C-alpha cells in the first residue's frame, strides 16, 4: 500500500541524497570538515517502523552516496550498521518502553533528543572514517575527523529537525 | 529443521545486517585496489548526468579564473611555437616522431574532491571518446591523476591526492627518479620518496614525470621542492613537493592516450611470462 508515510520517506530519501552529494560534500570547512546530513533519514525513520526494511533502505541510501562520491562501500557499511543498532540507541535515549509511549523525535525532550542524535551521528562517523582511512597509523586523523565532522553534523541535523517539525 | 527456520526468523535482522555489511566491506576493500572491476563508481549514466547539471551551473562562477588559466597556457604554447620555429616544420614530415605517439582528449571536470584521504574526480568523457583505464590526466599546469573507471560518457580519475596513487617522477635537472605519493593532509603538498641520498638538489627545483611508465609522457610538470628530510632508514630522501596545479579548483583537463601502450604492455607481459 502506497500510503502517506511511505511517500514522505521516499521524498525524504531522494532530497537528502541530492542535498548531500551536490551541496554538502563540497563544503570542506577548514579543508576537511564535511557534514553528513543524510544520516537524518535513519534518525527520523518511524520508531515503530519495520526494522528489516530500515536496514535494507539504509544500505541503499549509503550505497547511493558511495556511488556519487566514489568511496567503495564505506557509507553503505556505516548506514547498515547504524540501522541495525538503532533500537539499542533508542532504548538508551528514550527509555525501554519507547515503542509503547509513542515517542516522536519532534516532541521528545531536548536532552533525550540530543543524546539520541549524538549517539547515532558519532557511531556513523567513526565507522565511516575508520573504513575510509583504513590505517591504524592515522588513528588521530580518524578521531579528529569524527569529532569535527560529527559536531557539524549534529548541529545541522538538530536545526533541520527544528525547522521541519513546526507543521505537526 | 523447524529449529533452523525459527533461528532464521528470530535473527533475521541480524542476518540481513551481516549480509549487507559484508557486501559493503567487500566493496570498500575492492575500491582500495586499482586494478579491479569497480562496481560503484560515479562514472555511470545517472550520477554522471546529475553532476553534469550541477557543473553547468557552477561553471559560471569560475569563468574568470578558468579563462585566465587558458590565456596563460595559450601564451606558453605560443612562446614554444615561435621559439621552435623551423624545427616544428620539419617535424611535420617525420611522422615517426615520438610526439605523435600521444593523443590528447580535452575533458571537463564535473566533480572533484580533495578533502578525503582517497580522492577522485569525475570527467565528462568516456569510452565513446576512446578513453580507457590507466590513461594519464593532466591540466594546463601539471599532473592531475590516472583514469580508474570508464562508462560510455563519463570516467572517474584517481587523483594525485589519493593515498593509493603512485606516480613515477624525477628531478628535472639530474634525472634521478622516485615515487610520488600523498601522505594526506594538505591538498597542495605531495611527497616524493626513494630519492637516493647522494643526489644533489636545491629547494625550488622542478619535479616532472619520468616517462618510464606508459601512463604519462616524459617531462609533464608536477611541482617544485618545498622541503626535504631523510627517510627512517637514512638512505633515501623524502621530498615535499608543492604542486603547480591547484587541485582544489580544476576546470578543464587533458586525457593522454599513449598509442604505444598496448605494444609495450604486451612486450613486458611476454618477458614476465618467460621468467
Tab-separated table of C-alpha atoms in Angstrom:
chain	number	residue	atom	x	y	z
A	1	UNK	CA	0.000	0.000	0.000
A	2	UNK	CA	1.486	3.288	-1.114
A	3	UNK	CA	0.360	5.347	1.836
A	4	UNK	CA	1.363	8.774	3.046
A	5	UNK	CA	4.147	7.543	5.326
A	6	UNK	CA	5.909	5.695	2.504
A	7	UNK	CA	5.624	8.709	0.186
A	8	UNK	CA	7.127	11.053	2.785
A	9	UNK	CA	10.019	8.635	3.344
A	10	UNK	CA	10.661	8.270	-0.389
A	11	UNK	CA	10.747	12.022	-0.962
A	12	UNK	CA	12.967	12.497	2.105
A	13	UNK	CA	15.345	9.812	0.785
A	14	UNK	CA	15.779	11.454	-2.630
A	15	UNK	CA	16.036	15.016	-1.324
A	16	UNK	CA	18.634	14.050	1.311
A	17	UNK	CA	20.827	12.204	-1.218
A	18	UNK	CA	20.754	15.125	-3.670
A	19	UNK	CA	21.427	17.755	-0.989
A	20	UNK	CA	24.308	15.648	0.340
A	21	UNK	CA	26.114	14.983	-2.950
A	22	UNK	CA	25.524	18.307	-4.686
A	23	UNK	CA	25.847	20.721	-1.781
A	24	UNK	CA	27.231	19.320	1.465
A	25	UNK	CA	30.063	17.208	0.014
A	26	UNK	CA	31.633	20.431	-1.272
A	27	UNK	CA	31.649	22.447	1.945
A	28	UNK	CA	35.154	21.397	3.112
A	29	UNK	CA	35.234	23.661	6.157
A	30	UNK	CA	38.868	24.113	7.357
A	31	UNK	CA	39.869	21.934	4.423
A	32	UNK	CA	38.403	18.624	5.538
A	33	UNK	CA	35.219	19.013	7.605
A	34	UNK	CA	32.021	17.961	5.815
A	35	UNK	CA	28.638	17.416	7.484
A	36	UNK	CA	26.740	14.229	6.666
A	37	UNK	CA	23.122	15.305	6.834
A	38	UNK	CA	21.733	12.214	5.074
A	39	UNK	CA	22.000	10.231	8.367
A	40	UNK	CA	18.828	12.167	9.219
A	41	UNK	CA	16.875	9.618	7.178
A	42	UNK	CA	17.818	6.802	9.571
A	43	UNK	CA	17.369	9.031	12.630
A	44	UNK	CA	13.798	10.155	11.895
A	45	UNK	CA	12.566	6.877	10.347
A	46	UNK	CA	9.372	5.984	12.288
A	47	UNK	CA	10.392	4.489	15.651
A	48	UNK	CA	7.845	1.689	15.361
A	49	UNK	CA	8.571	1.015	11.682
A	50	UNK	CA	9.747	-2.256	10.144
A	51	UNK	CA	13.336	-2.859	11.269
A	52	UNK	CA	14.372	-5.166	8.424
A	53	UNK	CA	13.075	-2.653	5.895
A	54	UNK	CA	15.111	0.098	7.565
A	55	UNK	CA	18.322	-1.957	7.347
A	56	UNK	CA	17.683	-2.538	3.631
A	57	UNK	CA	16.820	1.109	2.978
A	58	UNK	CA	19.845	2.331	4.942
A	59	UNK	CA	22.101	0.136	2.821
A	60	UNK	CA	20.634	1.552	-0.410
A	61	UNK	CA	20.945	5.082	1.000
A	62	UNK	CA	24.612	4.587	1.855
A	63	UNK	CA	25.328	2.930	-1.482
A	64	UNK	CA	23.792	5.886	-3.368
A	65	UNK	CA	26.107	8.270	-1.519
A	66	UNK	CA	29.029	5.904	-2.225
A	67	UNK	CA	28.278	5.836	-5.942
A	68	UNK	CA	28.275	9.620	-6.088
A	69	UNK	CA	31.462	10.060	-4.084
A	70	UNK	CA	33.452	7.069	-5.459
A	71	UNK	CA	34.139	5.720	-1.990
A	72	UNK	CA	33.547	1.986	-2.462
A	73	UNK	CA	31.123	0.888	0.258
A	74	UNK	CA	32.030	2.931	3.322
A	75	UNK	CA	28.746	4.846	3.599
A	76	UNK	CA	26.748	1.664	2.963
A	77	UNK	CA	28.608	-0.146	5.758
A	78	UNK	CA	28.206	2.716	8.238
A	79	UNK	CA	24.495	3.115	7.401
A	80	UNK	CA	23.536	-0.550	7.645
A	81	UNK	CA	25.373	-0.820	10.974
A	82	UNK	CA	23.582	2.286	12.227
A	83	UNK	CA	20.184	0.921	11.179
A	84	UNK	CA	20.945	-2.350	12.991
A	85	UNK	CA	21.949	-0.744	16.309
A	86	UNK	CA	19.264	1.953	16.215
A	87	UNK	CA	16.807	0.094	18.545
A	88	UNK	CA	19.545	-0.116	21.202
A	89	UNK	CA	20.266	3.618	20.948
A	90	UNK	CA	16.544	4.380	21.133
A	91	UNK	CA	16.317	2.377	24.364
A	92	UNK	CA	19.305	4.204	25.859
A	93	UNK	CA	17.970	7.641	24.950
A	94	UNK	CA	14.208	7.411	25.413
A	95	UNK	CA	13.831	4.574	27.921
A	96	UNK	CA	12.976	0.893	27.491
A	97	UNK	CA	9.328	1.406	26.565
A	98	UNK	CA	9.806	3.942	23.773
A	99	UNK	CA	7.727	1.872	21.360
A	100	UNK	CA	4.590	1.899	23.579
A	101	UNK	CA	4.944	5.509	24.680
A	102	UNK	CA	4.595	6.701	21.076
A	103	UNK	CA	7.721	8.847	21.392
A	104	UNK	CA	8.282	11.147	18.415
A	105	UNK	CA	11.566	12.864	17.692
A	106	UNK	CA	9.871	16.256	17.250
A	107	UNK	CA	8.136	16.102	20.642
A	108	UNK	CA	10.842	14.488	22.804
A	109	UNK	CA	12.719	16.475	25.453
A	110	UNK	CA	15.785	18.377	24.222
A	111	UNK	CA	18.235	16.329	26.313
A	112	UNK	CA	16.915	12.958	25.163
A	113	UNK	CA	16.812	14.155	21.572
A	114	UNK	CA	20.400	15.401	21.703
A	115	UNK	CA	21.663	12.132	23.269
A	116	UNK	CA	19.963	10.108	20.557
A	117	UNK	CA	21.229	12.248	17.649
A	118	UNK	CA	24.789	12.404	19.008
A	119	UNK	CA	24.965	8.646	19.593
A	120	UNK	CA	23.749	7.980	16.054
A	121	UNK	CA	25.958	10.567	14.339
A	122	UNK	CA	29.209	9.766	16.148
A	123	UNK	CA	28.796	5.997	15.682
A	124	UNK	CA	28.149	6.547	11.984
A	125	UNK	CA	31.114	8.897	11.552
A	126	UNK	CA	33.516	6.668	13.469
A	127	UNK	CA	32.777	3.673	11.196
A	128	UNK	CA	32.782	5.899	8.121
A	129	UNK	CA	36.194	7.442	8.743
A	130	UNK	CA	37.772	4.201	10.007
A	131	UNK	CA	36.814	2.489	6.763
A	132	UNK	CA	37.771	5.451	4.593
A	133	UNK	CA	41.225	5.940	6.084
A	134	UNK	CA	41.678	2.192	6.752
A	135	UNK	CA	45.011	2.617	8.502
A	136	UNK	CA	45.751	2.423	12.224
A	137	UNK	CA	48.763	4.711	11.838
A	138	UNK	CA	46.326	7.520	11.145
A	139	UNK	CA	44.131	6.876	14.196
A	140	UNK	CA	44.443	10.508	15.279
A	141	UNK	CA	43.185	11.660	11.901
A	142	UNK	CA	40.218	9.271	12.254
A	143	UNK	CA	39.312	10.645	15.686
A	144	UNK	CA	39.829	14.260	14.624
A	145	UNK	CA	37.651	13.875	11.513
A	146	UNK	CA	34.978	12.062	13.539
A	147	UNK	CA	34.890	14.768	16.198
A	148	UNK	CA	34.762	17.823	13.931
A	149	UNK	CA	32.506	16.394	11.217
A	150	UNK	CA	30.347	14.899	13.986
A	151	UNK	CA	29.799	18.235	15.748
A	152	UNK	CA	28.955	19.881	12.427
A	153	UNK	CA	26.508	17.074	11.505
A	154	UNK	CA	24.792	17.069	14.924
A	155	UNK	CA	24.206	20.830	14.773
A	156	UNK	CA	22.921	20.637	11.206
A	157	UNK	CA	20.610	17.666	11.913
A	158	UNK	CA	19.282	19.302	15.089
A	159	UNK	CA	18.486	22.510	13.184
A	160	UNK	CA	16.861	20.592	10.312
A	161	UNK	CA	14.576	18.716	12.712
A	162	UNK	CA	13.609	22.001	14.434
A	163	UNK	CA	12.943	23.610	11.064
A	164	UNK	CA	10.711	20.858	9.677
A	165	UNK	CA	8.794	19.887	12.825
A	166	UNK	CA	6.738	23.114	13.003
A	167	UNK	CA	3.924	21.750	10.896
A	168	UNK	CA	2.970	18.875	13.168
B	1	UNK	CA	14.549	-28.385	10.616
B	2	UNK	CA	11.942	-26.311	12.399
B	3	UNK	CA	14.647	-25.191	14.823
B	4	UNK	CA	16.728	-23.850	11.957
B	5	UNK	CA	13.814	-21.968	10.409
B	6	UNK	CA	12.943	-20.459	13.799
B	7	UNK	CA	16.571	-19.445	14.237
B	8	UNK	CA	16.487	-17.618	10.893
B	9	UNK	CA	13.201	-15.873	11.684
B	10	UNK	CA	14.355	-14.830	15.139
B	11	UNK	CA	17.646	-13.443	13.867
B	12	UNK	CA	16.503	-12.136	10.501
B	13	UNK	CA	17.530	-8.558	11.276
B	14	UNK	CA	20.985	-9.598	12.366
B	15	UNK	CA	21.480	-11.870	9.353
B	16	UNK	CA	20.272	-9.181	6.946
B	17	UNK	CA	22.620	-6.689	8.579
B	18	UNK	CA	25.513	-9.149	8.413
B	19	UNK	CA	24.891	-9.794	4.711
B	20	UNK	CA	24.694	-6.107	3.754
B	21	UNK	CA	27.656	-5.180	5.967
B	22	UNK	CA	29.761	-7.896	4.317
B	23	UNK	CA	28.807	-6.603	0.865
B	24	UNK	CA	29.801	-3.058	1.863
B	25	UNK	CA	33.139	-4.172	3.288
B	26	UNK	CA	33.788	-6.140	0.110
B	27	UNK	CA	33.051	-3.045	-1.998
B	28	UNK	CA	35.332	-0.953	0.231
B	29	UNK	CA	38.257	-3.357	0.000
B	30	UNK	CA	37.640	-3.674	-3.724
B	31	UNK	CA	37.898	0.095	-4.151
B	32	UNK	CA	41.305	0.122	-2.432
B	33	UNK	CA	42.956	-1.832	-5.222
B	34	UNK	CA	43.413	-0.101	-8.556
B	35	UNK	CA	43.057	-2.979	-10.992
B	36	UNK	CA	39.700	-4.444	-10.162
B	37	UNK	CA	36.308	-4.125	-11.731
B	38	UNK	CA	34.718	-1.432	-9.667
B	39	UNK	CA	31.004	-1.785	-9.077
B	40	UNK	CA	30.029	1.502	-7.502
B	41	UNK	CA	31.632	4.484	-9.209
B	42	UNK	CA	30.268	7.858	-10.241
B	43	UNK	CA	31.107	7.045	-13.880
B	44	UNK	CA	27.583	5.980	-14.728
B	45	UNK	CA	24.684	7.448	-16.637
B	46	UNK	CA	22.776	8.507	-13.529
B	47	UNK	CA	25.314	10.194	-11.251
B	48	UNK	CA	27.289	11.494	-14.239
B	49	UNK	CA	24.150	13.185	-15.536
B	50	UNK	CA	23.384	14.813	-12.195
B	51	UNK	CA	26.977	16.013	-11.802
B	52	UNK	CA	26.865	17.472	-15.348
B	53	UNK	CA	23.784	19.515	-14.478
B	54	UNK	CA	25.455	20.702	-11.259
B	55	UNK	CA	28.642	21.660	-13.078
B	56	UNK	CA	26.710	23.544	-15.788
B	57	UNK	CA	25.546	25.892	-13.038
B	58	UNK	CA	28.809	26.021	-11.099
B	59	UNK	CA	30.861	26.725	-14.229
B	60	UNK	CA	29.697	30.326	-14.364
B	61	UNK	CA	31.267	31.157	-11.020
B	62	UNK	CA	34.683	30.008	-12.221
B	63	UNK	CA	34.703	31.550	-15.693
B	64	UNK	CA	37.203	34.271	-14.876
B	65	UNK	CA	39.846	32.011	-13.282
B	66	UNK	CA	39.419	29.356	-15.951
B	67	UNK	CA	39.807	31.959	-18.711
B	68	UNK	CA	42.983	33.239	-17.096
B	69	UNK	CA	44.354	29.700	-16.976
B	70	UNK	CA	43.576	29.190	-20.663
B	71	UNK	CA	45.190	32.510	-21.635
B	72	UNK	CA	48.287	31.576	-19.617
B	73	UNK	CA	48.505	28.250	-21.395
B	74	UNK	CA	47.970	29.814	-24.830
B	75	UNK	CA	50.735	32.224	-24.022
B	76	UNK	CA	53.106	29.432	-23.062
B	77	UNK	CA	52.284	27.400	-26.165
B	78	UNK	CA	52.754	30.457	-28.417
B	79	UNK	CA	56.162	31.034	-26.913
B	80	UNK	CA	57.086	27.403	-27.544
B	81	UNK	CA	55.820	27.620	-31.099
B	82	UNK	CA	57.666	30.790	-32.012
B	83	UNK	CA	60.881	29.583	-30.351
B	84	UNK	CA	60.698	26.183	-32.023
B	85	UNK	CA	60.436	27.922	-35.400
B	86	UNK	CA	61.887	25.851	-38.200
B	87	UNK	CA	62.186	22.684	-36.105
B	88	UNK	CA	58.424	22.327	-35.999
B	89	UNK	CA	58.083	22.442	-39.767
B	90	UNK	CA	60.485	19.586	-40.340
B	91	UNK	CA	58.666	17.604	-37.675
B	92	UNK	CA	55.639	17.557	-39.956
B	93	UNK	CA	57.419	15.313	-42.396
B	94	UNK	CA	58.834	12.961	-39.806
B	95	UNK	CA	55.700	11.090	-38.842
B	96	UNK	CA	57.604	8.616	-36.662
B	97	UNK	CA	58.457	11.379	-34.216
B	98	UNK	CA	57.835	10.218	-30.677
B	99	UNK	CA	55.441	13.133	-30.057
B	100	UNK	CA	52.865	11.626	-32.387
B	101	UNK	CA	52.588	8.612	-30.117
B	102	UNK	CA	50.303	10.561	-27.821
B	103	UNK	CA	46.690	11.570	-28.370
B	104	UNK	CA	45.096	14.208	-26.181
B	105	UNK	CA	41.385	14.370	-25.361
B	106	UNK	CA	40.061	17.536	-23.703
B	107	UNK	CA	37.541	16.940	-20.909
B	108	UNK	CA	35.692	18.910	-18.275
B	109	UNK	CA	35.828	18.040	-14.579
B	110	UNK	CA	32.256	17.635	-13.312
B	111	UNK	CA	33.045	16.514	-9.781
B	112	UNK	CA	36.160	16.978	-7.683
B	113	UNK	CA	37.119	16.029	-4.128
B	114	UNK	CA	40.276	16.865	-2.208
B	115	UNK	CA	39.373	16.698	1.484
B	116	UNK	CA	39.202	12.917	1.911
B	117	UNK	CA	42.145	10.503	2.010
B	118	UNK	CA	41.125	8.786	-1.230
B	119	UNK	CA	40.084	11.477	-3.645
B	120	UNK	CA	38.592	11.018	-7.086
B	121	UNK	CA	37.469	13.289	-9.907
B	122	UNK	CA	34.686	12.644	-12.412
B	123	UNK	CA	35.108	13.893	-16.003
B	124	UNK	CA	32.574	14.162	-18.831
B	125	UNK	CA	34.318	11.990	-21.448
B	126	UNK	CA	34.144	8.204	-21.548
B	127	UNK	CA	34.758	5.165	-23.721
B	128	UNK	CA	32.806	6.833	-26.579
B	129	UNK	CA	35.717	9.287	-26.786
B	130	UNK	CA	38.185	6.370	-26.707
B	131	UNK	CA	39.089	6.795	-23.049
B	132	UNK	CA	40.274	3.690	-21.195
B	133	UNK	CA	41.515	2.721	-17.752
B	134	UNK	CA	45.158	3.641	-16.963
B	135	UNK	CA	45.327	6.766	-19.109
B	136	UNK	CA	47.049	9.796	-17.603
B	137	UNK	CA	45.157	13.022	-16.894
B	138	UNK	CA	46.866	16.441	-16.829
B	139	UNK	CA	45.758	20.040	-16.673
B	140	UNK	CA	47.482	23.043	-18.238
B	141	UNK	CA	49.701	23.293	-15.143
B	142	UNK	CA	50.591	19.691	-14.421
B	143	UNK	CA	49.620	16.171	-13.419
B	144	UNK	CA	46.077	15.552	-12.114
B	145	UNK	CA	45.693	11.755	-11.902
B	146	UNK	CA	45.017	8.467	-13.665
B	147	UNK	CA	41.731	7.186	-15.138
B	148	UNK	CA	40.447	4.319	-12.979
B	149	UNK	CA	36.991	3.536	-14.385
B	150	UNK	CA	35.082	4.454	-17.532
B	151	UNK	CA	31.493	4.277	-18.723
B	152	UNK	CA	30.123	5.280	-22.128
B	153	UNK	CA	30.104	9.030	-21.465
B	154	UNK	CA	31.898	9.528	-18.149
B	155	UNK	CA	35.079	8.468	-16.415
B	156	UNK	CA	36.474	8.672	-12.890
B	157	UNK	CA	40.049	9.738	-12.246
B	158	UNK	CA	42.110	8.650	-9.249
B	159	UNK	CA	43.537	11.974	-8.136
B	160	UNK	CA	47.190	12.574	-7.216
B	161	UNK	CA	45.639	13.301	-3.820
B	162	UNK	CA	44.772	9.653	-3.183
B	163	UNK	CA	46.770	7.506	-0.763
B	164	UNK	CA	46.604	4.677	-3.338
B	165	UNK	CA	48.256	6.768	-6.072
B	166	UNK	CA	51.860	6.075	-7.032
B	167	UNK	CA	53.322	8.072	-9.898
B	168	UNK	CA	56.816	7.826	-11.337
B	169	UNK	CA	58.543	11.205	-11.073
B	170	UNK	CA	62.069	12.586	-11.411
B	171	UNK	CA	64.108	15.677	-10.732
B	172	UNK	CA	64.206	17.709	-13.929
B	173	UNK	CA	67.879	18.666	-13.529
B	174	UNK	CA	69.512	15.406	-12.504
B	175	UNK	CA	67.066	12.761	-13.855
B	176	UNK	CA	67.058	10.910	-10.513
B	177	UNK	CA	63.688	9.260	-10.146
B	178	UNK	CA	61.419	8.259	-7.273
B	179	UNK	CA	57.790	7.590	-6.476
B	180	UNK	CA	55.242	10.307	-5.907
B	181	UNK	CA	52.770	9.641	-3.076
B	182	UNK	CA	50.326	11.622	-0.995
B	183	UNK	CA	50.548	11.476	2.802
B	184	UNK	CA	47.076	13.029	3.362
B	185	UNK	CA	46.606	16.480	4.854
B	186	UNK	CA	47.228	19.479	2.626
B	187	UNK	CA	45.867	19.293	-0.942
B	188	UNK	CA	48.812	21.415	-2.139
B	189	UNK	CA	51.676	19.169	-0.966
B	190	UNK	CA	52.665	15.665	-2.132
B	191	UNK	CA	55.745	13.586	-1.234
B	192	UNK	CA	58.451	12.188	-3.491
B	193	UNK	CA	60.084	9.152	-1.870
B	194	UNK	CA	63.050	6.905	-2.724
B	195	UNK	CA	65.422	9.639	-3.915
B	196	UNK	CA	68.970	8.331	-3.117
B	197	UNK	CA	70.954	10.228	-0.508
B	198	UNK	CA	73.833	11.252	-2.769
B	199	UNK	CA	71.583	13.212	-5.145
B	200	UNK	CA	72.257	16.956	-5.302
B	201	UNK	CA	69.224	19.251	-5.335
B	202	UNK	CA	68.052	22.625	-4.147
B	203	UNK	CA	64.770	23.862	-2.740
B	204	UNK	CA	62.599	25.077	-5.616
B	205	UNK	CA	63.915	22.536	-8.142
B	206	UNK	CA	61.294	21.315	-10.603
B	207	UNK	CA	59.845	17.793	-10.491
B	208	UNK	CA	58.483	16.277	-13.725
B	209	UNK	CA	57.038	12.914	-14.777
B	210	UNK	CA	59.537	10.208	-15.569
B	211	UNK	CA	58.239	8.661	-18.801
B	212	UNK	CA	59.270	5.140	-17.783
B	213	UNK	CA	55.659	4.098	-17.348
B	214	UNK	CA	53.221	4.079	-20.235
B	215	UNK	CA	50.815	6.441	-18.468
B	216	UNK	CA	52.461	9.862	-18.714
B	217	UNK	CA	54.870	11.138	-21.371
B	218	UNK	CA	58.237	12.323	-20.080
B	219	UNK	CA	58.531	15.852	-18.744
B	220	UNK	CA	54.972	16.701	-17.681
B	221	UNK	CA	55.229	19.256	-14.875
B	222	UNK	CA	54.349	18.209	-11.319
B	223	UNK	CA	55.683	20.709	-8.778
B	224	UNK	CA	58.685	22.174	-7.030
B	225	UNK	CA	60.651	21.017	-3.983
B	226	UNK	CA	59.366	22.803	-0.862
B	227	UNK	CA	61.090	20.825	1.881
B	228	UNK	CA	63.166	17.682	2.418
B	229	UNK	CA	64.108	15.194	5.113
B	230	UNK	CA	65.853	11.825	5.333
B	231	UNK	CA	63.606	8.766	5.487
B	232	UNK	CA	63.747	6.479	8.538
B	233	UNK	CA	66.482	4.245	7.146
B	234	UNK	CA	68.714	7.297	6.425
B	235	UNK	CA	69.488	6.142	2.853
B	236	UNK	CA	66.769	7.972	0.972
B	237	UNK	CA	65.341	11.450	0.899
B	238	UNK	CA	61.662	12.253	1.307
B	239	UNK	CA	60.965	15.443	-0.621
B	240	UNK	CA	57.862	17.550	-0.021
B	241	UNK	CA	56.639	18.749	-3.390
B	242	UNK	CA	54.424	21.780	-3.802
B	243	UNK	CA	52.096	21.068	-6.739
B	244	UNK	CA	51.936	23.598	-9.598
B	245	UNK	CA	48.293	22.606	-10.001
B	246	UNK	CA	45.702	23.980	-7.651
B	247	UNK	CA	43.874	20.669	-7.089
B	248	UNK	CA	41.027	22.429	-5.289
B	249	UNK	CA	39.974	24.248	-8.447
B	250	UNK	CA	40.321	22.154	-11.596
B	251	UNK	CA	38.138	23.010	-14.583
B	252	UNK	CA	39.480	21.610	-17.833
B	253	UNK	CA	41.818	18.650	-18.182
B	254	UNK	CA	43.503	16.652	-20.947
B	255	UNK	CA	43.461	12.871	-21.035
B	256	UNK	CA	46.577	11.338	-22.594
B	257	UNK	CA	46.316	8.241	-24.736
B	258	UNK	CA	49.656	6.535	-25.348
B	259	UNK	CA	49.257	4.757	-28.671
B	260	UNK	CA	52.314	2.623	-27.978
B	261	UNK	CA	50.985	1.445	-24.591
B	262	UNK	CA	49.358	-1.839	-25.766
B	263	UNK	CA	52.552	-2.850	-27.586
B	264	UNK	CA	54.785	-2.027	-24.614
B	265	UNK	CA	52.466	-3.821	-22.182
B	266	UNK	CA	52.360	-6.891	-24.401
B	267	UNK	CA	56.145	-6.985	-24.607
B	268	UNK	CA	56.577	-6.571	-20.853
B	269	UNK	CA	53.978	-9.248	-20.100
B	270	UNK	CA	55.728	-11.634	-22.501
B	271	UNK	CA	59.023	-11.102	-20.675
B	272	UNK	CA	57.347	-11.708	-17.305
B	273	UNK	CA	55.792	-14.915	-18.590
B	274	UNK	CA	59.173	-16.228	-19.729
B	275	UNK	CA	60.646	-15.542	-16.308
